[in-house]
JSON list of C-alpha atoms in Angstrom, two decimals:
[
{"chain": "A", "resi": 1, "resn": "MET", "atom": "CA", "xyz": [0.00, 0.00, 0.00]},
{"chain": "A", "resi": 2, "resn": "ALA", "atom": "CA", "xyz": [1.47, 3.33, -1.06]},
{"chain": "A", "resi": 3, "resn": "LEU", "atom": "CA", "xyz": [1.48, 6.33, 1.24]},
{"chain": "A", "resi": 4, "resn": "PRO", "atom": "CA", "xyz": [-0.18, 9.47, -0.06]},
{"chain": "A", "resi": 5, "resn": "SER", "atom": "CA", "xyz": [2.20, 12.21, -1.12]},
{"chain": "A", "resi": 6, "resn": "VAL", "atom": "CA", "xyz": [2.68, 14.97, 1.40]},
{"chain": "A", "resi": 7, "resn": "ASP", "atom": "CA", "xyz": [3.44, 18.54, 0.42]},
{"chain": "A", "resi": 8, "resn": "ILE", "atom": "CA", "xyz": [6.45, 19.89, 2.24]},
{"chain": "A", "resi": 9, "resn": "ILE", "atom": "CA", "xyz": [5.65, 23.14, 3.95]},
{"chain": "A", "resi": 10, "resn": "GLU", "atom": "CA", "xyz": [8.45, 25.66, 3.80]},
{"chain": "A", "resi": 11, "resn": "LEU", "atom": "CA", "xyz": [9.16, 26.90, 7.31]},
{"chain": "A", "resi": 12, "resn": "ARG", "atom": "CA", "xyz": [9.95, 30.52, 7.96]},
{"chain": "A", "resi": 13, "resn": "GLU", "atom": "CA", "xyz": [13.57, 31.03, 8.78]},
{"chain": "A", "resi": 14, "resn": "LEU", "atom": "CA", "xyz": [14.15, 31.40, 12.49]},
{"chain": "A", "resi": 15, "resn": "PRO", "atom": "CA", "xyz": [14.24, 34.39, 13.58]},
{"chain": "A", "resi": 16, "resn": "ASN", "atom": "CA", "xyz": [15.00, 37.80, 12.18]},
{"chain": "A", "resi": 17, "resn": "THR", "atom": "CA", "xyz": [18.41, 38.49, 13.69]},
{"chain": "A", "resi": 18, "resn": "ASN", "atom": "CA", "xyz": [18.28, 42.13, 12.58]},
{"chain": "A", "resi": 19, "resn": "SER", "atom": "CA", "xyz": [15.80, 42.93, 15.36]},
{"chain": "A", "resi": 20, "resn": "ALA", "atom": "CA", "xyz": [17.64, 41.14, 18.17]},
{"chain": "A", "resi": 21, "resn": "PRO", "atom": "CA", "xyz": [20.65, 42.55, 20.06]},
{"chain": "A", "resi": 22, "resn": "SER", "atom": "CA", "xyz": [24.02, 40.95, 19.31]},
{"chain": "A", "resi": 23, "resn": "VAL", "atom": "CA", "xyz": [24.22, 39.22, 22.73]},
{"chain": "A", "resi": 24, "resn": "ILE", "atom": "CA", "xyz": [20.94, 37.44, 21.90]},
{"chain": "A", "resi": 25, "resn": "VAL", "atom": "CA", "xyz": [22.03, 36.60, 18.34]},
{"chain": "A", "resi": 26, "resn": "SER", "atom": "CA", "xyz": [25.24, 35.05, 19.65]},
{"chain": "A", "resi": 27, "resn": "GLY", "atom": "CA", "xyz": [23.08, 32.84, 21.90]},
{"chain": "A", "resi": 28, "resn": "GLY", "atom": "CA", "xyz": [21.68, 30.99, 18.87]},
{"chain": "A", "resi": 29, "resn": "ASN", "atom": "CA", "xyz": [18.32, 30.43, 17.22]},
{"chain": "A", "resi": 30, "resn": "ALA", "atom": "CA", "xyz": [16.55, 29.48, 20.45]},
{"chain": "A", "resi": 31, "resn": "ALA", "atom": "CA", "xyz": [17.64, 32.76, 22.06]},
{"chain": "A", "resi": 32, "resn": "CYS", "atom": "CA", "xyz": [16.52, 34.78, 19.03]},
{"chain": "A", "resi": 33, "resn": "PHE", "atom": "CA", "xyz": [13.17, 33.02, 18.99]},
{"chain": "A", "resi": 34, "resn": "ALA", "atom": "CA", "xyz": [12.69, 33.59, 22.73]},
{"chain": "A", "resi": 35, "resn": "PHE", "atom": "CA", "xyz": [13.60, 37.28, 22.33]},
{"chain": "A", "resi": 36, "resn": "GLU", "atom": "CA", "xyz": [11.06, 37.78, 19.54]},
{"chain": "A", "resi": 37, "resn": "GLU", "atom": "CA", "xyz": [8.44, 35.82, 21.46]},
{"chain": "A", "resi": 38, "resn": "PHE", "atom": "CA", "xyz": [9.10, 37.93, 24.56]},
{"chain": "A", "resi": 39, "resn": "VAL", "atom": "CA", "xyz": [8.90, 41.27, 22.76]},
{"chain": "A", "resi": 40, "resn": "TYR", "atom": "CA", "xyz": [6.25, 40.64, 20.12]},
{"chain": "A", "resi": 41, "resn": "GLY", "atom": "CA", "xyz": [4.25, 37.67, 21.40]},
{"chain": "A", "resi": 42, "resn": "LYS", "atom": "CA", "xyz": [3.98, 37.93, 25.16]},
{"chain": "A", "resi": 43, "resn": "ILE", "atom": "CA", "xyz": [3.64, 41.68, 25.71]},
{"chain": "A", "resi": 44, "resn": "ARG", "atom": "CA", "xyz": [0.35, 42.93, 24.29]},
{"chain": "A", "resi": 45, "resn": "ASN", "atom": "CA", "xyz": [0.42, 46.52, 25.57]},
{"chain": "A", "resi": 46, "resn": "ALA", "atom": "CA", "xyz": [2.39, 48.80, 23.22]},
{"chain": "A", "resi": 47, "resn": "ASN", "atom": "CA", "xyz": [3.65, 51.05, 26.03]},
{"chain": "A", "resi": 48, "resn": "THR", "atom": "CA", "xyz": [4.84, 48.11, 28.11]},
{"chain": "A", "resi": 49, "resn": "ARG", "atom": "CA", "xyz": [6.48, 46.60, 25.04]},
{"chain": "A", "resi": 50, "resn": "ARG", "atom": "CA", "xyz": [8.36, 49.83, 24.34]},
{"chain": "A", "resi": 51, "resn": "SER", "atom": "CA", "xyz": [9.47, 50.21, 27.99]},
{"chain": "A", "resi": 52, "resn": "TYR", "atom": "CA", "xyz": [10.56, 46.59, 28.37]},
{"chain": "A", "resi": 53, "resn": "LEU", "atom": "CA", "xyz": [12.35, 46.58, 25.01]},
{"chain": "A", "resi": 54, "resn": "HIS", "atom": "CA", "xyz": [14.24, 49.73, 26.00]},
{"chain": "A", "resi": 55, "resn": "ALA", "atom": "CA", "xyz": [15.18, 48.28, 29.41]},
{"chain": "A", "resi": 56, "resn": "VAL", "atom": "CA", "xyz": [16.28, 44.92, 28.00]},
{"chain": "A", "resi": 57, "resn": "SER", "atom": "CA", "xyz": [18.20, 46.49, 25.11]},
{"chain": "A", "resi": 58, "resn": "ARG", "atom": "CA", "xyz": [20.04, 48.75, 27.53]},
{"chain": "A", "resi": 59, "resn": "PHE", "atom": "CA", "xyz": [20.96, 45.79, 29.74]},
{"chain": "A", "resi": 60, "resn": "LEU", "atom": "CA", "xyz": [22.14, 43.68, 26.81]},
{"chain": "A", "resi": 61, "resn": "GLU", "atom": "CA", "xyz": [24.24, 46.59, 25.52]},
{"chain": "A", "resi": 62, "resn": "TRP", "atom": "CA", "xyz": [25.77, 46.85, 28.99]},
{"chain": "A", "resi": 63, "resn": "CYS", "atom": "CA", "xyz": [26.58, 43.11, 28.84]},
{"chain": "A", "resi": 64, "resn": "LYS", "atom": "CA", "xyz": [28.11, 43.48, 25.37]},
{"chain": "A", "resi": 65, "resn": "ASP", "atom": "CA", "xyz": [30.43, 46.23, 26.64]},
{"chain": "A", "resi": 66, "resn": "ARG", "atom": "CA", "xyz": [31.82, 43.93, 29.37]},
{"chain": "A", "resi": 67, "resn": "PRO", "atom": "CA", "xyz": [31.92, 41.35, 27.13]},
{"chain": "A", "resi": 68, "resn": "LEU", "atom": "CA", "xyz": [29.49, 38.86, 28.60]},
{"chain": "A", "resi": 69, "resn": "ALA", "atom": "CA", "xyz": [27.95, 36.08, 26.54]},
{"chain": "A", "resi": 70, "resn": "LEU", "atom": "CA", "xyz": [24.33, 35.18, 27.17]},
{"chain": "A", "resi": 71, "resn": "MET", "atom": "CA", "xyz": [25.25, 32.00, 29.10]},
{"chain": "A", "resi": 72, "resn": "GLN", "atom": "CA", "xyz": [27.78, 33.90, 31.25]},
{"chain": "A", "resi": 73, "resn": "ILE", "atom": "CA", "xyz": [25.33, 36.43, 32.72]},
{"chain": "A", "resi": 74, "resn": "ALA", "atom": "CA", "xyz": [25.05, 35.85, 36.47]},
{"chain": "A", "resi": 75, "resn": "PRO", "atom": "CA", "xyz": [22.97, 37.43, 39.26]},
{"chain": "A", "resi": 76, "resn": "LYS", "atom": "CA", "xyz": [26.05, 39.50, 40.17]},
{"chain": "A", "resi": 77, "resn": "ASP", "atom": "CA", "xyz": [26.00, 41.07, 36.70]},
{"chain": "A", "resi": 78, "resn": "VAL", "atom": "CA", "xyz": [22.31, 41.94, 36.93]},
{"chain": "A", "resi": 79, "resn": "GLY", "atom": "CA", "xyz": [22.86, 43.49, 40.37]},
{"chain": "A", "resi": 80, "resn": "GLN", "atom": "CA", "xyz": [25.85, 45.52, 39.18]},
{"chain": "A", "resi": 81, "resn": "TYR", "atom": "CA", "xyz": [23.85, 46.73, 36.18]},
{"chain": "A", "resi": 82, "resn": "LEU", "atom": "CA", "xyz": [20.99, 47.89, 38.41]},
{"chain": "A", "resi": 83, "resn": "ASP", "atom": "CA", "xyz": [23.45, 49.62, 40.76]},
{"chain": "A", "resi": 84, "resn": "SER", "atom": "CA", "xyz": [24.94, 51.50, 37.80]},
{"chain": "A", "resi": 85, "resn": "LEU", "atom": "CA", "xyz": [21.60, 52.95, 36.71]},
{"chain": "A", "resi": 86, "resn": "PRO", "atom": "CA", "xyz": [21.15, 56.62, 37.64]},
{"chain": "A", "resi": 87, "resn": "PHE", "atom": "CA", "xyz": [17.37, 56.23, 37.94]},
{"chain": "A", "resi": 88, "resn": "ALA", "atom": "CA", "xyz": [14.73, 56.34, 40.67]},
{"chain": "A", "resi": 89, "resn": "PRO", "atom": "CA", "xyz": [13.87, 53.05, 42.42]},
{"chain": "A", "resi": 90, "resn": "ALA", "atom": "CA", "xyz": [10.63, 52.66, 40.44]},
{"chain": "A", "resi": 91, "resn": "THR", "atom": "CA", "xyz": [12.52, 52.80, 37.12]},
{"chain": "A", "resi": 92, "resn": "LYS", "atom": "CA", "xyz": [15.11, 50.32, 38.38]},
{"chain": "A", "resi": 93, "resn": "ARG", "atom": "CA", "xyz": [12.30, 47.96, 39.33]},
{"chain": "A", "resi": 94, "resn": "LEU", "atom": "CA", "xyz": [10.88, 48.26, 35.81]},
{"chain": "A", "resi": 95, "resn": "HIS", "atom": "CA", "xyz": [14.30, 47.36, 34.35]},
{"chain": "A", "resi": 96, "resn": "LEU", "atom": "CA", "xyz": [14.57, 44.37, 36.70]},
{"chain": "A", "resi": 97, "resn": "ALA", "atom": "CA", "xyz": [11.06, 43.18, 35.77]},
{"chain": "A", "resi": 98, "resn": "ALA", "atom": "CA", "xyz": [11.88, 43.40, 32.06]},
{"chain": "A", "resi": 99, "resn": "ILE", "atom": "CA", "xyz": [15.16, 41.49, 32.50]},
{"chain": "A", "resi": 100, "resn": "ARG", "atom": "CA", "xyz": [13.42, 38.81, 34.61]},
{"chain": "A", "resi": 101, "resn": "HIS", "atom": "CA", "xyz": [10.69, 38.32, 32.02]},
{"chain": "A", "resi": 102, "resn": "LEU", "atom": "CA", "xyz": [13.20, 38.07, 29.18]},
{"chain": "A", "resi": 103, "resn": "PHE", "atom": "CA", "xyz": [15.27, 35.46, 30.99]},
{"chain": "A", "resi": 104, "resn": "ASP", "atom": "CA", "xyz": [12.12, 33.53, 31.94]},
{"chain": "A", "resi": 105, "resn": "GLU", "atom": "CA", "xyz": [11.43, 33.24, 28.23]},
{"chain": "A", "resi": 106, "resn": "LEU", "atom": "CA", "xyz": [15.05, 32.30, 27.49]},
{"chain": "A", "resi": 107, "resn": "VAL", "atom": "CA", "xyz": [14.86, 29.53, 30.12]},
{"chain": "A", "resi": 108, "resn": "THR", "atom": "CA", "xyz": [11.56, 28.29, 28.69]},
{"chain": "A", "resi": 109, "resn": "ARG", "atom": "CA", "xyz": [13.11, 28.07, 25.21]},
{"chain": "A", "resi": 110, "resn": "HIS", "atom": "CA", "xyz": [16.25, 26.38, 26.58]},
{"chain": "A", "resi": 111, "resn": "ALA", "atom": "CA", "xyz": [18.56, 29.19, 25.48]},
{"chain": "A", "resi": 112, "resn": "VAL", "atom": "CA", "xyz": [19.92, 29.52, 29.04]},
{"chain": "A", "resi": 113, "resn": "ILE", "atom": "CA", "xyz": [19.80, 27.13, 31.96]},
{"chain": "A", "resi": 114, "resn": "LEU", "atom": "CA", "xyz": [18.80, 29.45, 34.81]},
{"chain": "A", "resi": 115, "resn": "ASN", "atom": "CA", "xyz": [17.33, 32.94, 35.11]},
{"chain": "A", "resi": 116, "resn": "PRO", "atom": "CA", "xyz": [20.11, 35.12, 36.59]},
{"chain": "A", "resi": 117, "resn": "ALA", "atom": "CA", "xyz": [17.63, 37.90, 37.43]},
{"chain": "A", "resi": 118, "resn": "ALA", "atom": "CA", "xyz": [15.29, 35.66, 39.43]},
{"chain": "A", "resi": 119, "resn": "SER", "atom": "CA", "xyz": [17.30, 35.93, 42.67]},
{"chain": "A", "resi": 120, "resn": "VAL", "atom": "CA", "xyz": [18.13, 39.64, 42.35]},
{"chain": "A", "resi": 121, "resn": "ARG", "atom": "CA", "xyz": [16.13, 41.80, 44.74]},
{"chain": "A", "resi": 122, "resn": "GLY", "atom": "CA", "xyz": [14.81, 45.11, 43.53]},
{"chain": "A", "resi": 123, "resn": "GLU", "atom": "CA", "xyz": [15.25, 48.36, 45.39]},
{"chain": "A", "resi": 124, "resn": "ARG", "atom": "CA", "xyz": [12.60, 49.07, 47.91]},
{"chain": "A", "resi": 125, "resn": "HIS", "atom": "CA", "xyz": [10.23, 51.71, 46.64]},
{"chain": "A", "resi": 126, "resn": "GLN", "atom": "CA", "xyz": [8.29, 53.36, 49.39]},
{"chain": "A", "resi": 127, "resn": "VAL", "atom": "CA", "xyz": [5.26, 55.44, 48.47]},
{"chain": "A", "resi": 128, "resn": "VAL", "atom": "CA", "xyz": [4.24, 57.90, 51.13]},
{"chain": "A", "resi": 129, "resn": "GLU", "atom": "CA", "xyz": [0.51, 58.50, 51.18]},
{"chain": "A", "resi": 130, "resn": "GLY", "atom": "CA", "xyz": [-0.82, 62.00, 51.49]},
{"chain": "A", "resi": 131, "resn": "LYS", "atom": "CA", "xyz": [1.78, 63.97, 49.58]},
{"chain": "A", "resi": 132, "resn": "THR", "atom": "CA", "xyz": [-0.56, 66.96, 49.46]},
{"chain": "A", "resi": 133, "resn": "PRO", "atom": "CA", "xyz": [0.20, 69.19, 52.45]},
{"chain": "A", "resi": 134, "resn": "GLU", "atom": "CA", "xyz": [-2.62, 70.03, 54.80]},
{"chain": "A", "resi": 135, "resn": "ILE", "atom": "CA", "xyz": [-4.02, 73.51, 54.34]},
{"chain": "A", "resi": 136, "resn": "THR", "atom": "CA", "xyz": [-3.49, 75.70, 57.37]},
{"chain": "A", "resi": 137, "resn": "ILE", "atom": "CA", "xyz": [-6.32, 77.61, 59.02]},
{"chain": "A", "resi": 138, "resn": "GLU", "atom": "CA", "xyz": [-4.80, 80.91, 57.90]},
{"chain": "A", "resi": 139, "resn": "HIS", "atom": "CA", "xyz": [-4.57, 79.74, 54.28]},
{"chain": "A", "resi": 140, "resn": "ALA", "atom": "CA", "xyz": [-8.15, 78.47, 54.38]},
{"chain": "A", "resi": 141, "resn": "ARG", "atom": "CA", "xyz": [-9.39, 81.82, 55.70]},
{"chain": "A", "resi": 142, "resn": "ARG", "atom": "CA", "xyz": [-7.43, 83.73, 53.05]},
{"chain": "A", "resi": 143, "resn": "LEU", "atom": "CA", "xyz": [-8.73, 81.44, 50.30]},
{"chain": "A", "resi": 144, "resn": "LEU", "atom": "CA", "xyz": [-12.37, 81.76, 51.38]},
{"chain": "A", "resi": 145, "resn": "GLY", "atom": "CA", "xyz": [-12.00, 85.49, 52.03]},
{"chain": "A", "resi": 146, "resn": "GLY", "atom": "CA", "xyz": [-10.65, 86.03, 48.50]},
{"chain": "A", "resi": 147, "resn": "ILE", "atom": "CA", "xyz": [-13.84, 84.75, 46.84]},
{"chain": "A", "resi": 148, "resn": "GLU", "atom": "CA", "xyz": [-16.28, 87.45, 45.81]},
{"chain": "A", "resi": 149, "resn": "ILE", "atom": "CA", "xyz": [-19.70, 86.65, 47.33]},
{"chain": "A", "resi": 150, "resn": "ASP", "atom": "CA", "xyz": [-21.74, 89.38, 45.65]},
{"chain": "A", "resi": 151, "resn": "ASN", "atom": "CA", "xyz": [-23.11, 86.91, 43.08]},
{"chain": "A", "resi": 152, "resn": "VAL", "atom": "CA", "xyz": [-24.49, 83.36, 43.03]},
{"chain": "A", "resi": 153, "resn": "VAL", "atom": "CA", "xyz": [-21.39, 81.86, 41.40]},
{"chain": "A", "resi": 154, "resn": "GLY", "atom": "CA", "xyz": [-19.15, 83.26, 44.14]},
{"chain": "A", "resi": 155, "resn": "LEU", "atom": "CA", "xyz": [-21.46, 81.93, 46.85]},
{"chain": "A", "resi": 156, "resn": "ARG", "atom": "CA", "xyz": [-21.50, 78.51, 45.19]},
{"chain": "A", "resi": 157, "resn": "ASP", "atom": "CA", "xyz": [-17.70, 78.44, 44.85]},
{"chain": "A", "resi": 158, "resn": "ARG", "atom": "CA", "xyz": [-17.25, 79.51, 48.48]},
{"chain": "A", "resi": 159, "resn": "ALA", "atom": "CA", "xyz": [-19.63, 76.75, 49.64]},
{"chain": "A", "resi": 160, "resn": "ILE", "atom": "CA", "xyz": [-17.85, 74.08, 47.57]},
{"chain": "A", "resi": 161, "resn": "ILE", "atom": "CA", "xyz": [-14.35, 75.10, 48.66]},
{"chain": "A", "resi": 162, "resn": "GLY", "atom": "CA", "xyz": [-15.51, 75.43, 52.28]},
{"chain": "A", "resi": 163, "resn": "ILE", "atom": "CA", "xyz": [-16.92, 71.90, 52.23]},
{"chain": "A", "resi": 164, "resn": "LEU", "atom": "CA", "xyz": [-13.72, 70.55, 50.63]},
{"chain": "A", "resi": 165, "resn": "VAL", "atom": "CA", "xyz": [-11.46, 72.31, 53.13]},
{"chain": "A", "resi": 166, "resn": "TYR", "atom": "CA", "xyz": [-13.38, 71.56, 56.31]},
{"chain": "A", "resi": 167, "resn": "THR", "atom": "CA", "xyz": [-14.60, 68.02, 55.58]},
{"chain": "A", "resi": 168, "resn": "ALA", "atom": "CA", "xyz": [-11.74, 66.65, 53.41]},
{"chain": "A", "resi": 169, "resn": "ALA", "atom": "CA", "xyz": [-14.45, 65.09, 51.24]},
{"chain": "A", "resi": 170, "resn": "ARG", "atom": "CA", "xyz": [-13.64, 64.03, 47.70]},
{"chain": "A", "resi": 171, "resn": "VAL", "atom": "CA", "xyz": [-14.53, 66.36, 44.86]},
{"chain": "A", "resi": 172, "resn": "GLY", "atom": "CA", "xyz": [-16.82, 63.73, 43.32]},
{"chain": "A", "resi": 173, "resn": "ALA", "atom": "CA", "xyz": [-18.77, 63.38, 46.56]},
{"chain": "A", "resi": 174, "resn": "VAL", "atom": "CA", "xyz": [-19.17, 67.16, 46.91]},
{"chain": "A", "resi": 175, "resn": "ALA", "atom": "CA", "xyz": [-20.27, 67.46, 43.27]},
{"chain": "A", "resi": 176, "resn": "LYS", "atom": "CA", "xyz": [-23.14, 65.01, 43.93]},
{"chain": "A", "resi": 177, "resn": "LEU", "atom": "CA", "xyz": [-24.46, 66.90, 46.96]},
{"chain": "A", "resi": 178, "resn": "LYS", "atom": "CA", "xyz": [-28.03, 68.23, 46.80]},
{"chain": "A", "resi": 179, "resn": "ARG", "atom": "CA", "xyz": [-29.89, 70.69, 49.01]},
{"chain": "A", "resi": 180, "resn": "GLN", "atom": "CA", "xyz": [-31.63, 67.90, 50.95]},
{"chain": "A", "resi": 181, "resn": "HIS", "atom": "CA", "xyz": [-28.21, 66.48, 52.01]},
{"chain": "A", "resi": 182, "resn": "PHE", "atom": "CA", "xyz": [-27.67, 69.57, 54.21]},
{"chain": "A", "resi": 183, "resn": "TYR", "atom": "CA", "xyz": [-29.52, 69.54, 57.54]},
{"chain": "A", "resi": 184, "resn": "ASP", "atom": "CA", "xyz": [-29.37, 71.18, 60.95]},
{"chain": "A", "resi": 185, "resn": "SER", "atom": "CA", "xyz": [-29.16, 68.72, 63.82]},
{"chain": "A", "resi": 186, "resn": "GLY", "atom": "CA", "xyz": [-29.85, 71.39, 66.42]},
{"chain": "A", "resi": 187, "resn": "ASP", "atom": "CA", "xyz": [-26.35, 72.09, 67.70]},
{"chain": "A", "resi": 188, "resn": "GLN", "atom": "CA", "xyz": [-24.53, 71.87, 64.35]},
{"chain": "A", "resi": 189, "resn": "CYS", "atom": "CA", "xyz": [-25.07, 71.74, 60.60]},
{"chain": "A", "resi": 190, "resn": "CYS", "atom": "CA", "xyz": [-24.35, 68.46, 58.87]},
{"chain": "A", "resi": 191, "resn": "LEU", "atom": "CA", "xyz": [-24.03, 66.93, 55.41]},
{"chain": "A", "resi": 192, "resn": "ARG", "atom": "CA", "xyz": [-25.44, 63.50, 54.70]}
]
């Protein structure tokens, strides 16, 4: 019994080495494929793609200047690279995340054995809540006193700013207030 003839499908050449950095190209076809998959396949957001590509390209250029081959990159190298960056902690964390994701892909595609960025700790980035300084009583009085109250618009603006200053309510909540939300409880006026 004869087997049916099978058309041979021509495979696309792996991968376009013009788009990959030289450190990746020297790592072979698996590294080039993983790089393209990382940049163009895994990252769907265009802004994230641009940021990660910039961060990874900068790191790989740094490696090329030392000269480090793809298989020689160690956690020490990733840490030294991050220490050399003149950026804020948040930007350094972005660079570390991009490098980690790239090496995760390289490990998955068997271009490298281990992810050298996996054990590197990022700089601690502490966000302090409440960066807006509290308005002082004197500033509040000057602000409210500077509003002209000889027309309805001035009265409205003074009421809105007064509520914002003295209650610390959100602008959206104040914008939704209606006349029936204001009431007198006997010893003080309240907003519901």
